[in-house]
Short mmCIF file of C-alpha atoms in Angstrom, two decimals:
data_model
loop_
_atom_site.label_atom_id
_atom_site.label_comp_id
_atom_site.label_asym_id
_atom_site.label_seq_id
_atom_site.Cartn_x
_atom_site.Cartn_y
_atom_site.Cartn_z
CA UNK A 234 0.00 0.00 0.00
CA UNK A 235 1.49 3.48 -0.58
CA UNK A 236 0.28 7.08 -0.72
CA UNK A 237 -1.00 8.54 -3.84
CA UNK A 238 -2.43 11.90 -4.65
CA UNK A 239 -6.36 11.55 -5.75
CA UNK A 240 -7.81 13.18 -8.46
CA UNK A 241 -8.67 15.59 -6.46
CA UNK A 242 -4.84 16.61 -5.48
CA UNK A 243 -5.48 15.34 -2.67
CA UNK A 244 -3.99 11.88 -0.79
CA UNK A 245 -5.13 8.61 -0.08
CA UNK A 246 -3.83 5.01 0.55
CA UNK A 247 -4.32 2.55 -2.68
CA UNK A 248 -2.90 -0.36 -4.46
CA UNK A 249 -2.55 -0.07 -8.07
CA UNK A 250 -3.12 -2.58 -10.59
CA UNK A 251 -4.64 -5.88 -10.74
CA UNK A 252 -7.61 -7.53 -8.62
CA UNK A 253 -4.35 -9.88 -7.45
CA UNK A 254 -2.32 -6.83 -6.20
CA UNK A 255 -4.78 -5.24 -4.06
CA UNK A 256 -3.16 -5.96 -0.65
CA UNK A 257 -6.39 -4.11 1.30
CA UNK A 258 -9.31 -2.05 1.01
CA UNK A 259 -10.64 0.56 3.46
CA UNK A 260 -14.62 0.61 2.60
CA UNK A 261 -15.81 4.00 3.22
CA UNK A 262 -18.93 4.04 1.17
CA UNK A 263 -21.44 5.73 3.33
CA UNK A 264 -24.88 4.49 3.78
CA UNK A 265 -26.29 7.91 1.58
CA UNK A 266 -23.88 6.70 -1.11
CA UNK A 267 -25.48 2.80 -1.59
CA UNK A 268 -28.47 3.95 -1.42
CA UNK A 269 -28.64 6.56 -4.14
CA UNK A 270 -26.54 5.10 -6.28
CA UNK A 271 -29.19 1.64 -5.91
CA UNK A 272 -31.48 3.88 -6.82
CA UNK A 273 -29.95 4.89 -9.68
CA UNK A 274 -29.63 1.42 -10.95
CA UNK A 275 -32.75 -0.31 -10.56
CA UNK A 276 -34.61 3.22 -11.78
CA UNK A 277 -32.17 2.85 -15.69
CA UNK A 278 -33.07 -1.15 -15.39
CA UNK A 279 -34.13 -2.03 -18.96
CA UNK A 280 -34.02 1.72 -20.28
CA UNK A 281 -31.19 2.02 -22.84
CA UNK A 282 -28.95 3.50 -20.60
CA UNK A 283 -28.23 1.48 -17.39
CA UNK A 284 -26.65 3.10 -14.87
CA UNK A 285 -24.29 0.86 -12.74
CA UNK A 286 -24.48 2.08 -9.09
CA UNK A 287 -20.97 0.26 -8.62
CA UNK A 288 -19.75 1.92 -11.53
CA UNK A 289 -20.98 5.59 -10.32
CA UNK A 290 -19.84 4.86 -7.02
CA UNK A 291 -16.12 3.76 -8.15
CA UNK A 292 -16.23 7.24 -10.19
CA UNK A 293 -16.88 9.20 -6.90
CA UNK A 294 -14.59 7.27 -4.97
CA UNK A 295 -12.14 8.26 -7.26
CA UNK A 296 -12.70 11.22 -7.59
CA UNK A 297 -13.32 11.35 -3.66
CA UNK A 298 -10.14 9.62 -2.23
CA UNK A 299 -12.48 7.28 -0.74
CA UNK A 300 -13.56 9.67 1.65
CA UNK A 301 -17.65 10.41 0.99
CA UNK A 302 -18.30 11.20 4.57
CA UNK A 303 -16.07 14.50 4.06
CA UNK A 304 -18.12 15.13 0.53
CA UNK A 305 -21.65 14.24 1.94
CA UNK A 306 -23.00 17.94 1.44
CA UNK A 307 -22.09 17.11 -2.32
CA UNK A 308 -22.56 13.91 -2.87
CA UNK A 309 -26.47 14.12 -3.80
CA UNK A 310 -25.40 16.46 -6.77
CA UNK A 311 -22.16 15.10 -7.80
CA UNK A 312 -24.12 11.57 -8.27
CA UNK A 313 -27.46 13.21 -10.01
CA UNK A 314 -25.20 15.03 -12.34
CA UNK A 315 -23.18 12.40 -13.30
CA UNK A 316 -25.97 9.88 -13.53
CA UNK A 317 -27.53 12.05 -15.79
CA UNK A 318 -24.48 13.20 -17.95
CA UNK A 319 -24.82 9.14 -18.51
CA UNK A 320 -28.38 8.57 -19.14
CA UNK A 321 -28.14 11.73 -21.43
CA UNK A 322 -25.40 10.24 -23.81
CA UNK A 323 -23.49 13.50 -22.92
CA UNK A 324 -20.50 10.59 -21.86
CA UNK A 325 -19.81 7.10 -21.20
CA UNK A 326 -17.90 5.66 -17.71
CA UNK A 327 -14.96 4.81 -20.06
CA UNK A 328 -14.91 8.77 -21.47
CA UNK A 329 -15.31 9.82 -17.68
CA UNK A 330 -12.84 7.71 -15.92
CA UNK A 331 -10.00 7.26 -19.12
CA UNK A 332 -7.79 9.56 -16.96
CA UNK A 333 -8.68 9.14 -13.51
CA UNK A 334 -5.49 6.98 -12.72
CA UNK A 335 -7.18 5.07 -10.00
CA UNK A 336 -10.29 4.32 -11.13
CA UNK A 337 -9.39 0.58 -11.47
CA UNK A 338 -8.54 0.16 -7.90
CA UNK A 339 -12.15 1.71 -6.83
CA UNK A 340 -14.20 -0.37 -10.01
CA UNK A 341 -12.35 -3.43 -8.40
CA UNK A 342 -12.23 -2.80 -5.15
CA UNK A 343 -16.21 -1.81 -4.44
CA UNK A 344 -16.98 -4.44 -7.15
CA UNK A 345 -15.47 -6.85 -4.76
CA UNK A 346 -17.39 -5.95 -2.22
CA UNK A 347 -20.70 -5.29 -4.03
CA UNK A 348 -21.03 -7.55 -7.25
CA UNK A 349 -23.53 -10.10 -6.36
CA UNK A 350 -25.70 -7.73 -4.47
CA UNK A 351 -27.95 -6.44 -7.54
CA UNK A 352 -29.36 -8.40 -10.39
CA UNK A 353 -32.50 -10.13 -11.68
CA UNK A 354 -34.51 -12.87 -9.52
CA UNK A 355 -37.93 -14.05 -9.51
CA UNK A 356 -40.18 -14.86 -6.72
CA UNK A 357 -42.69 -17.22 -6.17
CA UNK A 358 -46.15 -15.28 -6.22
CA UNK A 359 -48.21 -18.38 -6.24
CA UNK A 360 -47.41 -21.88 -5.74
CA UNK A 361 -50.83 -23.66 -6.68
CA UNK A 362 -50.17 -22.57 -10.01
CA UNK A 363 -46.47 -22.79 -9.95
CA UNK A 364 -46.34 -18.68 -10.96
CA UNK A 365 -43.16 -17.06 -11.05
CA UNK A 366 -42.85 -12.93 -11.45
CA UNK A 367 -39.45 -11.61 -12.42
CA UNK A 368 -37.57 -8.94 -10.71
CA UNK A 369 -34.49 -6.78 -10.66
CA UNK A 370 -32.99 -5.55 -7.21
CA UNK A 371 -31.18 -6.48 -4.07
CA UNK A 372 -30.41 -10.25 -4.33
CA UNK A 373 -28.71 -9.61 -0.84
CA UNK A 374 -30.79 -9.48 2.45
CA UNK A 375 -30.33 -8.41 6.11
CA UNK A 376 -28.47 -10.77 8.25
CA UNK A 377 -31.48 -10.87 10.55
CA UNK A 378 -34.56 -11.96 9.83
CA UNK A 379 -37.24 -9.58 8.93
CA UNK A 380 -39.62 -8.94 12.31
CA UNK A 381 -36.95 -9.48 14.65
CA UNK A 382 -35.28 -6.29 16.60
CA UNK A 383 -31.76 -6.07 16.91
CA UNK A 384 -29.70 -2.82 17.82
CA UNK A 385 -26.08 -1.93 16.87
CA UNK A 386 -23.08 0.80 16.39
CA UNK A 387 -20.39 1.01 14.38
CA UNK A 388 -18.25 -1.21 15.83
CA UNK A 389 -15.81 -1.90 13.07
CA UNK A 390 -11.94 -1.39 14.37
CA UNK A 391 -12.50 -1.92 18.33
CA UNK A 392 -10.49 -2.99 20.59
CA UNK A 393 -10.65 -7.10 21.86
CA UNK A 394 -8.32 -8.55 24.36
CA UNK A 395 -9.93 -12.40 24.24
CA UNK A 396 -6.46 -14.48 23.66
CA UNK A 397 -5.14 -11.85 22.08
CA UNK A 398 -4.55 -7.96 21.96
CA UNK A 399 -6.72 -7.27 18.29
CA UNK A 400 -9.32 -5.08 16.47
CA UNK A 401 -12.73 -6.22 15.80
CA UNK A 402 -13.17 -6.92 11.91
CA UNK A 403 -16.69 -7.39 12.13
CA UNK A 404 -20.09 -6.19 12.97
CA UNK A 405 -22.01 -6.74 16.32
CA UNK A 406 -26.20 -7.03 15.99
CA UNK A 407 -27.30 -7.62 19.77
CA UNK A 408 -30.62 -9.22 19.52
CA UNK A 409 -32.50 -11.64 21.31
CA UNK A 410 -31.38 -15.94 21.32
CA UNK A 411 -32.96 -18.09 18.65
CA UNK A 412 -32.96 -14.94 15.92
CA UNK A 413 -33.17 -16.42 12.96
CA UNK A 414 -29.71 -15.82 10.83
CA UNK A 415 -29.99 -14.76 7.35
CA UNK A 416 -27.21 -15.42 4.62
CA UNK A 417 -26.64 -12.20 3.28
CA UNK A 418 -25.23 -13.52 -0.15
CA UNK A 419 -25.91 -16.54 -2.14
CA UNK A 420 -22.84 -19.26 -2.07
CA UNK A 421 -21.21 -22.26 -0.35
CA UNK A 422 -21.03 -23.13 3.04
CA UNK A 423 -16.97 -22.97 3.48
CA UNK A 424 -16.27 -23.60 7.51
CA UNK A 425 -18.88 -24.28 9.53
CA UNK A 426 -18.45 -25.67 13.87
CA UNK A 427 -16.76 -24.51 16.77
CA UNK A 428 -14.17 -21.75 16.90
CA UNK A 429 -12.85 -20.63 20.22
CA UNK A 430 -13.43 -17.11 19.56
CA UNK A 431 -16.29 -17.11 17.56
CA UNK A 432 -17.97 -20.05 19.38
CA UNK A 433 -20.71 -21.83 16.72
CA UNK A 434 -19.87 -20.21 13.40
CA UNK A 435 -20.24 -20.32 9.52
CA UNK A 436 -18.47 -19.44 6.90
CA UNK A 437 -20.06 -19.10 3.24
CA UNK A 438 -17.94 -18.19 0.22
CA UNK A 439 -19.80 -15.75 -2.60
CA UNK A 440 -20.17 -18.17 -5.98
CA UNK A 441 -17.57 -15.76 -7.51
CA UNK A 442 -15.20 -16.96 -4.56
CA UNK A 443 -14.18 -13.06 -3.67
CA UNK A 444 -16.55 -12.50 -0.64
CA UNK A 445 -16.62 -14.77 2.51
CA UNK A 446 -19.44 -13.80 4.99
CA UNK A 447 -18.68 -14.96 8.47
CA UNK A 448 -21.44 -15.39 11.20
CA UNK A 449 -20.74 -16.09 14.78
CA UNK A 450 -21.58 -17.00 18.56
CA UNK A 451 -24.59 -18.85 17.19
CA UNK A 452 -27.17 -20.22 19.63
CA UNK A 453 -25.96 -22.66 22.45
CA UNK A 454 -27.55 -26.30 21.56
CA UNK A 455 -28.77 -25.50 18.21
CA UNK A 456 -26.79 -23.02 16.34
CA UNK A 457 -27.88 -24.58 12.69
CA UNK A 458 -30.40 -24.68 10.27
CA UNK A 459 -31.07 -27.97 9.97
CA UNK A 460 -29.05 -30.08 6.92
CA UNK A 461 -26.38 -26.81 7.24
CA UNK A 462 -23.31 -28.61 6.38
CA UNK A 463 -19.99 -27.97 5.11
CA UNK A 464 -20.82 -27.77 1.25
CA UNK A 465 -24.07 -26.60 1.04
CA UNK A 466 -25.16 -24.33 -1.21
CA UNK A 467 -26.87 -21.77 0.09
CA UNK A 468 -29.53 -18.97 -1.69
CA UNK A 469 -29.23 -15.27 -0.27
CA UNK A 470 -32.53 -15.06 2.30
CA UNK A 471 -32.22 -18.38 3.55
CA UNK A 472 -32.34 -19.14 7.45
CA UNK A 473 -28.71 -20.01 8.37
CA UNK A 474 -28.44 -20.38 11.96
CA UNK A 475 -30.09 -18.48 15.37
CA UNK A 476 -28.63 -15.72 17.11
CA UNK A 477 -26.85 -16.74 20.55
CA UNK A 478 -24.16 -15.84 22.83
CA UNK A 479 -21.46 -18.95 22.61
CA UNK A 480 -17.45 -18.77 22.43
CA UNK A 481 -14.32 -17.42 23.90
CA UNK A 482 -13.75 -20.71 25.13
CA UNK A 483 -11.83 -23.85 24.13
CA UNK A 484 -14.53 -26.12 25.16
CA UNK A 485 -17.38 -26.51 22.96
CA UNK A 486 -20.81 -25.14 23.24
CA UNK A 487 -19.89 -22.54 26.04
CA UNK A 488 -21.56 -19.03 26.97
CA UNK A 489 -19.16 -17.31 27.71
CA UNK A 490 -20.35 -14.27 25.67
CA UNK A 491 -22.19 -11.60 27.92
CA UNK A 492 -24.34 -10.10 25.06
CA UNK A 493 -26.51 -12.19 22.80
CA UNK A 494 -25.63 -11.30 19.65
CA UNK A 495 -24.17 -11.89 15.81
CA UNK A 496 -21.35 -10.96 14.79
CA UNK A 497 -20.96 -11.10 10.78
CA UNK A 498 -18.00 -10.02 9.09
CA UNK A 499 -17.07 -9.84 5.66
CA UNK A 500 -13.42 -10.97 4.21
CA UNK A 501 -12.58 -9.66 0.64
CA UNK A 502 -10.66 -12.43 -1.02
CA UNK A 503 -8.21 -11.27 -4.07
CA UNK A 504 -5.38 -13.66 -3.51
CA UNK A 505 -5.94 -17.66 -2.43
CA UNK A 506 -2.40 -17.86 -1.62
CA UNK A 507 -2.30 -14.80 0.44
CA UNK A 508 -5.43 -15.72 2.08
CA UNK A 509 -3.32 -18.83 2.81
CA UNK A 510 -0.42 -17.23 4.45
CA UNK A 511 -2.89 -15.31 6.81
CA UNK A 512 -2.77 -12.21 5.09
CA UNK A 513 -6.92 -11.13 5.24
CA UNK A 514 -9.27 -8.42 4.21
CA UNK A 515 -11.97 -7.65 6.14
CA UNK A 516 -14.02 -4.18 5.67
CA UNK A 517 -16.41 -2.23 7.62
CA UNK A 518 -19.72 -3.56 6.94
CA UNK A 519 -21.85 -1.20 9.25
CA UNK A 520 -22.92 1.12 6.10
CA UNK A 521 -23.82 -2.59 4.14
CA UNK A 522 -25.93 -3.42 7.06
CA UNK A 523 -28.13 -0.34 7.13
CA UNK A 524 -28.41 -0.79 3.27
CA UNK A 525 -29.89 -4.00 3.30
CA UNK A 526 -32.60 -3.44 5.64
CA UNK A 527 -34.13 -2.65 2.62
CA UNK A 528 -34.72 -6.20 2.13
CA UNK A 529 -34.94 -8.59 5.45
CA UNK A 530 -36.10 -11.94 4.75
CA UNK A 531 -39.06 -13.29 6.51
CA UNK A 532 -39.21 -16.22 8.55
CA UNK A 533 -41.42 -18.63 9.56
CA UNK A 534 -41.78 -21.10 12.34
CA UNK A 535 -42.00 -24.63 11.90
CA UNK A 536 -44.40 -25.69 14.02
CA UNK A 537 -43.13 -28.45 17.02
CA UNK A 538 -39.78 -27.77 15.90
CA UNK A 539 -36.96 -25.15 16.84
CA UNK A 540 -36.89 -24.12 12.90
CA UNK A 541 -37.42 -21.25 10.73
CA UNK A 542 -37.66 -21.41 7.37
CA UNK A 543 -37.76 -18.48 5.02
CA UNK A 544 -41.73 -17.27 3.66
CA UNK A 545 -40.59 -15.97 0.35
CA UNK A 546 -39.23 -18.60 -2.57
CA UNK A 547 -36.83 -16.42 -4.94
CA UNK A 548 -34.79 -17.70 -7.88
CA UNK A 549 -31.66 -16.26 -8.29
CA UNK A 550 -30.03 -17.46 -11.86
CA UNK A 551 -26.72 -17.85 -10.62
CA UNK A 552 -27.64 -20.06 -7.54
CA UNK A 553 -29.73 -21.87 -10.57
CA UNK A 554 -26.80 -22.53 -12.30
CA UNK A 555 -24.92 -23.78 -9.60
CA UNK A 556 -28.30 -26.82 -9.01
CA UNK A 557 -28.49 -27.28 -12.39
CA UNK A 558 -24.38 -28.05 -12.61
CA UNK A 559 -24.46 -30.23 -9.82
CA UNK A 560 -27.08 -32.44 -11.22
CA UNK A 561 -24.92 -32.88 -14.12
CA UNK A 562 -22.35 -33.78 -11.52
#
């Protein structure tokens, strides 16, 4: 990492070049930002012009340093204007950004952190006659279920002293035990058991393979949904597990949290091999998790069990391809 003027003269800490030389990325897109920028998408979906909210906010980043809480007076009319330079053929994003230097970092970087979160699905509007209605919007949901209270803080970048002097790289949603635990994103269940920090935990790996979502100190007893296993494929909105207080502890299936809660982080993953050697990437969710209450899943009980299941069947086409492939399999 080394410090490089921005486009606006002023300085910021990148990496240039490819997705494989991005060493780490500091996530400062503020809640404002994802939200008008969504907007901007899903309002050009199927016009002529589509405006690519990841692309518009990569442009501002740029042009930003990274820094939109310092340009949040501006940002409403730096994005409308832009948007609508686009929309108005007046110039493209590869016109705009040709000699904005790091550009490339910010397309890659948010795209790593963002692809996979917009897109076409269809839900299930009535099962008796097997009716599907297409959508485009957030294919990513709230990490706790829809109904269910939870408060929380920005938390990202605390201190912890459990084993070890170390920051918190994660989020922390105090709730109430036996929340129902949504998968944010759509993917493969990569680690899933006891951890002595994070107690009952899961891992899931984004189908693309560059986001890993990790939820912890699941429920004492029953931290699952049931069939969870290491290698399931999971679809964004499904019930993953239920909010407990378990871990810091060497023993299994110990409280020794004092606050019921989730913790869910999100690891960036550019470079197996680095990934390997312990070298990790883990950004500030907080903004990501006020974005997506937009869309919490709902859950239902299943009666004379301690289950949830989600309400709302969605078909996303890249979790279709993924059942379809391993039928072939």
């Amino acid at each position: 990492m080394a410090w490089q003027p921005t486009d606006t003269g002023k300085g910021v800490a990148v990496n240039s070049g490819t997705a494989e030389n991005i060493k780490w990325v500091d996530f400062n897109v503020t809640y404002e930002a994802l939200c008008m920028a969504y907007d901007w998408d899903v309002r050009t979906y199927g016009e002529e012009i589509h405006v690519n909210w990841i692309e518009l906010l990569a442009y501002l980043g740029t042009k930003y340093g990274g820094d939109f809480k310092t340009h949040a007076k501006s940002l409403e009319k730096d994005m409308n204007q832009v948007a609508n330079q686009l929309i108005q053929k007046e110039i493209t994003i590869e016109k705009l950004t040709r000699e904005m230097k790091y550009y490339s970092y910010y397309r890659q970087a948010y795209g790593a952190v963002l692809e996979g979160m917009v897109g076409e699905y269809s839900v299930c509007v009535s099962k008796e006659e097997g009716k599907w209605e297409q959508r485009y919007g957030l294919t990513a949901y709230s990490p706790i279920a829809k109904g269910f209270e939870y408060s929380h803080f920005d938390d990202f970048g605390a201190s912890r002293s459990y084993g070890y002097k170390r920051q918190h790289l994660g989020h922390d949603m105090m709730g109430q035990v036996g929340t129902p635990i949504i998968a944010v994103e759509s993917g493969y269940v990569e680690a899933i058991g006891w951890n002595q920090y994070g107690g009952w935990r899961v891992g899931i790996r984004s189908l693309d393979g560059k986001r890993y979502y990790y939820y912890a100190h699941l429920r004492q007893n029953y931290p699952y949904a049931q069939g969870l296993e290491e290698g399931s494929l999971v679809t964004a909105g499904d019930v993953i597990g239920y909010m407990g207080h378990t871990g810091y502890s060497a023993t299994e299936n110990v409280n020794n949290i004092k606050v019921t809660h989730l913790h869910w982080g999100l690891e960036l993953v550019f470079d197996e091999e680095r990934r390997a050697q312990g070298y990790e990437i883990w950004v500030d969710v907080y903004p990501l998790t006020q974005f997506l209450y937009k869309n919490r899943s709902e859950a239902i009980k299943v009666e004379g069990t301690k289950e949830w299941k989600r309400k709302e069947e969605i078909r996303i086409p890249s979790v279709e391809a993924e059942k379809e492939a391993q039928g072939e399999r």
